């Protein structure tokens, strides 16, 4: 069975500062990794995903994440955050054996002006 | 991209009544849909997995008779909360598996308040 750990429940940061949201996973088989963002009272929106190929994946709004197999991590980064990035971020993992995604507990990104 | 429409977005009902939540995949066929429940400031709790044309698979601890799931077509799944009670108040989210894109598209969620 797979599992996901998001160590930081809350990450406060000032506008235009860089940010990293950490995600570690546990699985005995190959994984597919996802980052989702959730704004208040809304569903989840896919930010980016790693299925195969290049370990660095990027979203259209400046976020990127790198799959690190040796460290079993898929940390999300952005070099300069905006107020509008304030939201809840969820890391998720599936495997070829189980297509049911397992979610981390979420990290609340709070961007201060 | 793939879109999942979830309705209603918000519903208030009286204790003892039933509420139906719909989840539709608009531009792809979703052979599998997931229903989640989310408590404030918490992650998503998978309630059940529904496959088109077959019975839903419920997670441990989820009452099948209270949370009725129907996946009658490749584009529609419904969750009915029967005899709702205040403790059923929560945010319910559906998700559809898009096999072509290998991804999961989420509905916008339903805020259920039972009074």
Short mmCIF file of C-alpha atoms in Angstrom, two decimals:
data_model
loop_
_atom_site.label_atom_id
_atom_site.label_comp_id
_atom_site.label_asym_id
_atom_site.label_seq_id
_atom_site.Cartn_x
_atom_site.Cartn_y
_atom_site.Cartn_z
CA UNK A 1 0.00 0.00 0.00
CA UNK A 2 1.18 3.52 -0.69
CA UNK A 3 1.19 6.51 1.61
CA UNK A 4 1.86 10.24 1.36
CA UNK A 5 3.33 12.54 3.96
CA UNK A 6 3.04 16.29 3.87
CA UNK A 7 5.03 17.36 6.88
CA UNK A 8 3.97 20.99 6.90
CA UNK A 9 0.35 21.68 7.73
CA UNK A 10 0.84 25.40 7.19
CA UNK A 11 3.44 27.45 5.33
CA UNK A 12 3.32 31.22 5.75
CA UNK A 13 5.36 33.27 3.29
CA UNK A 14 5.58 36.84 2.08
CA UNK A 15 4.56 37.84 -1.41
CA UNK A 16 7.29 37.45 -4.04
CA UNK A 17 9.29 35.12 -1.81
CA UNK A 18 10.13 31.57 -2.91
CA UNK A 19 8.28 28.64 -1.39
CA UNK A 20 8.65 24.88 -1.15
CA UNK A 21 5.88 22.53 -0.07
CA UNK A 22 7.20 19.15 0.89
CA UNK A 23 5.78 15.80 -0.09
CA UNK A 24 7.22 12.37 0.62
CA UNK A 25 5.69 9.11 -0.42
CA UNK A 26 6.05 5.46 0.42
CA UNK A 27 5.48 2.69 -2.09
CA UNK A 28 7.06 -0.61 -3.04
CA UNK A 29 6.19 -0.20 -6.71
CA UNK A 30 6.43 2.51 -9.33
CA UNK A 31 4.37 5.57 -8.59
CA UNK A 32 2.51 8.35 -10.30
CA UNK A 33 2.50 11.62 -8.39
CA UNK A 34 0.17 14.60 -8.39
CA UNK A 35 -0.18 18.02 -6.83
CA UNK A 36 -3.64 19.53 -6.47
CA UNK A 37 -4.71 22.97 -5.28
CA UNK A 38 -7.95 23.71 -3.47
CA UNK A 39 -9.37 27.18 -3.00
CA UNK A 40 -11.98 27.75 -0.26
CA UNK A 41 -15.26 25.92 -0.82
CA UNK A 42 -14.12 24.51 -4.13
CA UNK A 43 -13.04 21.16 -5.48
CA UNK A 44 -9.47 20.22 -6.26
CA UNK A 45 -7.68 21.41 -9.37
CA UNK A 46 -4.73 19.56 -10.84
CA UNK A 47 -1.54 21.61 -10.69
CA UNK A 48 0.89 19.14 -12.18
CA UNK A 49 1.64 15.45 -12.36
CA UNK A 50 4.53 13.08 -12.86
CA UNK A 51 3.81 9.90 -14.79
CA UNK A 52 7.15 9.12 -16.43
CA UNK A 53 10.02 10.76 -18.31
CA UNK A 54 11.53 14.01 -17.13
CA UNK A 55 11.60 14.18 -13.36
CA UNK A 56 10.97 17.93 -13.38
CA UNK A 57 7.40 18.87 -14.18
CA UNK A 58 5.96 22.35 -14.44
CA UNK A 59 2.56 24.00 -14.26
CA UNK A 60 1.36 26.93 -16.29
CA UNK A 61 1.28 29.27 -13.29
CA UNK A 62 4.90 28.98 -12.27
CA UNK A 63 4.88 25.99 -9.96
CA UNK A 64 7.21 23.08 -10.50
CA UNK A 65 7.91 19.79 -8.79
CA UNK A 66 10.73 17.32 -9.05
CA UNK A 67 10.38 13.59 -8.67
CA UNK A 68 13.27 12.27 -6.61
CA UNK A 69 13.14 8.50 -6.49
CA UNK A 70 16.08 8.06 -4.12
CA UNK A 71 14.54 10.43 -1.58
CA UNK A 72 10.97 9.34 -2.37
CA UNK A 73 9.97 12.97 -2.64
CA UNK A 74 7.92 15.19 -4.91
CA UNK A 75 8.33 18.66 -3.46
CA UNK A 76 6.44 21.58 -4.96
CA UNK A 77 8.26 24.85 -5.53
CA UNK A 78 7.60 28.32 -6.81
CA UNK A 79 10.33 30.99 -7.08
CA UNK A 80 8.01 33.92 -6.39
CA UNK A 81 4.54 33.57 -4.89
CA UNK A 82 1.52 35.82 -5.28
CA UNK A 83 -1.30 36.59 -2.88
CA UNK A 84 -3.57 34.58 -5.18
CA UNK A 85 -1.52 31.44 -4.49
CA UNK A 86 -3.01 31.30 -1.00
CA UNK A 87 -4.80 27.96 -0.92
CA UNK A 88 -4.63 24.38 0.29
CA UNK A 89 -2.23 22.11 -1.59
CA UNK A 90 -2.55 18.34 -1.68
CA UNK A 91 0.01 15.82 -2.81
CA UNK A 92 -1.31 12.48 -4.09
CA UNK A 93 0.12 9.19 -5.28
CA UNK A 94 -1.18 6.24 -7.24
CA UNK A 95 0.54 3.14 -8.52
CA UNK A 96 0.15 0.81 -11.43
CA UNK A 97 -1.43 -1.67 -9.04
CA UNK A 98 -3.93 0.67 -7.45
CA UNK A 99 -5.37 3.53 -9.41
CA UNK A 100 -7.14 4.86 -6.33
CA UNK A 101 -5.16 7.97 -5.31
CA UNK A 102 -3.88 8.38 -1.79
CA UNK A 103 -3.79 11.97 -0.59
CA UNK A 104 -1.58 13.72 1.89
CA UNK A 105 -3.22 15.71 4.66
CA UNK A 106 -2.66 18.97 2.79
CA UNK A 107 -0.51 22.06 3.28
CA UNK A 108 -2.07 25.45 3.72
CA UNK A 109 -0.01 28.05 1.85
CA UNK A 110 -0.61 31.51 3.26
CA UNK A 111 0.88 34.39 1.30
CA UNK A 112 1.16 37.66 3.17
CA UNK A 113 1.47 41.05 1.48
CA UNK B 1 -9.40 19.63 -20.60
CA UNK B 2 -11.55 17.18 -18.74
CA UNK B 3 -14.39 18.74 -16.77
CA UNK B 4 -16.51 17.28 -14.00
CA UNK B 5 -19.71 19.07 -13.07
CA UNK B 6 -21.02 18.58 -9.55
CA UNK B 7 -24.43 19.79 -8.37
CA UNK B 8 -25.67 21.27 -6.19
CA UNK B 9 -22.79 23.35 -4.90
CA UNK B 10 -24.58 24.04 -1.66
CA UNK B 11 -27.62 22.49 -0.01
CA UNK B 12 -29.36 22.90 3.31
CA UNK B 13 -31.82 20.22 4.33
CA UNK B 14 -33.84 19.24 7.35
CA UNK B 15 -32.82 16.35 9.53
CA UNK B 16 -34.40 13.11 8.35
CA UNK B 17 -34.66 14.06 4.69
CA UNK B 18 -32.57 12.73 1.80
CA UNK B 19 -30.27 14.67 -0.47
CA UNK B 20 -28.96 13.68 -3.89
CA UNK B 21 -25.67 14.98 -5.26
CA UNK B 22 -24.85 14.57 -8.95
CA UNK B 23 -21.48 14.25 -10.59
CA UNK B 24 -21.15 14.38 -14.38
CA UNK B 25 -18.12 14.05 -16.61
CA UNK B 26 -18.75 16.50 -19.43
CA UNK B 27 -16.27 15.61 -22.14
CA UNK B 28 -14.94 12.20 -21.30
CA UNK B 29 -16.19 8.82 -20.22
CA UNK B 30 -15.58 8.10 -16.59
CA UNK B 31 -15.71 4.38 -15.96
CA UNK B 32 -14.66 5.01 -12.38
CA UNK B 33 -15.75 7.77 -10.04
CA UNK B 34 -14.76 8.44 -6.47
CA UNK B 35 -16.71 10.10 -3.69
CA UNK B 36 -14.88 11.91 -0.93
CA UNK B 37 -15.86 13.65 2.25
CA UNK B 38 -13.80 16.51 3.58
CA UNK B 39 -13.95 17.95 7.08
CA UNK B 40 -12.76 21.51 7.76
CA UNK B 41 -8.99 21.92 7.49
CA UNK B 42 -8.55 18.22 6.73
CA UNK B 43 -7.68 16.04 3.80
CA UNK B 44 -10.09 14.10 1.65
CA UNK B 45 -11.55 10.93 3.06
CA UNK B 46 -12.42 8.40 0.38
CA UNK B 47 -15.95 7.14 0.95
CA UNK B 48 -16.46 4.87 -2.02
CA UNK B 49 -15.38 3.98 -5.52
CA UNK B 50 -18.06 3.50 -8.13
CA UNK B 51 -17.66 1.71 -11.41
CA UNK B 52 -20.17 2.13 -14.20
CA UNK B 53 -22.74 -0.63 -14.21
CA UNK B 54 -21.69 -2.27 -10.97
CA UNK B 55 -22.09 -1.80 -7.26
CA UNK B 56 -19.94 0.74 -5.49
CA UNK B 57 -17.07 -0.34 -3.28
CA UNK B 58 -17.31 1.36 0.09
CA UNK B 59 -14.42 2.12 2.39
CA UNK B 60 -14.39 0.66 5.84
CA UNK B 61 -16.63 2.54 8.22
CA UNK B 62 -18.83 4.11 5.53
CA UNK B 63 -22.48 3.10 5.83
CA UNK B 64 -23.71 1.73 2.53
CA UNK B 65 -27.36 2.23 3.40
CA UNK B 66 -26.84 5.84 4.37
CA UNK B 67 -24.68 6.87 1.43
CA UNK B 68 -26.24 5.38 -1.68
CA UNK B 69 -24.11 5.56 -4.79
CA UNK B 70 -25.36 4.95 -8.29
CA UNK B 71 -23.20 4.97 -11.42
CA UNK B 72 -25.74 4.22 -14.09
CA UNK B 73 -23.88 5.64 -17.06
CA UNK B 74 -20.36 6.46 -18.20
CA UNK B 75 -20.90 10.13 -17.45
CA UNK B 76 -23.07 10.22 -14.33
CA UNK B 77 -22.67 9.13 -10.74
CA UNK B 78 -24.93 10.15 -7.88
CA UNK B 79 -24.52 10.12 -4.13
CA UNK B 80 -27.69 10.13 -2.04
CA UNK B 81 -27.40 10.90 1.65
CA UNK B 82 -30.43 9.18 3.15
CA UNK B 83 -32.13 10.25 6.37
CA UNK B 84 -29.57 12.97 6.84
CA UNK B 85 -28.51 14.06 10.31
CA UNK B 86 -26.48 17.07 11.45
CA UNK B 87 -23.36 14.91 11.74
CA UNK B 88 -23.59 14.29 7.98
CA UNK B 89 -22.94 17.97 7.38
CA UNK B 90 -19.73 18.19 5.43
CA UNK B 91 -18.13 19.02 2.10
CA UNK B 92 -18.58 16.21 -0.43
CA UNK B 93 -16.41 16.00 -3.52
CA UNK B 94 -16.58 13.66 -6.48
CA UNK B 95 -13.73 12.75 -8.78
CA UNK B 96 -13.70 10.97 -12.11
CA UNK B 97 -10.88 8.94 -13.49
CA UNK B 98 -9.87 9.97 -16.98
CA UNK B 99 -8.14 6.89 -18.34
CA UNK B 100 -6.97 8.63 -21.52
CA UNK B 101 -5.05 11.34 -19.70
CA UNK B 102 -4.27 9.20 -16.67
CA UNK B 103 -5.61 11.78 -14.33
CA UNK B 104 -8.33 12.49 -11.88
CA UNK B 105 -10.68 15.41 -12.39
CA UNK B 106 -12.59 16.74 -9.43
CA UNK B 107 -15.99 18.30 -9.15
CA UNK B 108 -16.37 21.65 -7.43
CA UNK B 109 -17.80 20.07 -4.31
CA UNK B 110 -21.10 20.20 -2.44
CA UNK B 111 -21.46 21.86 0.93
CA UNK B 112 -24.18 19.93 2.78
CA UNK B 113 -25.69 21.44 5.91
CA UNK B 114 -28.26 19.41 7.81
CA UNK B 115 -30.37 21.41 10.27
#
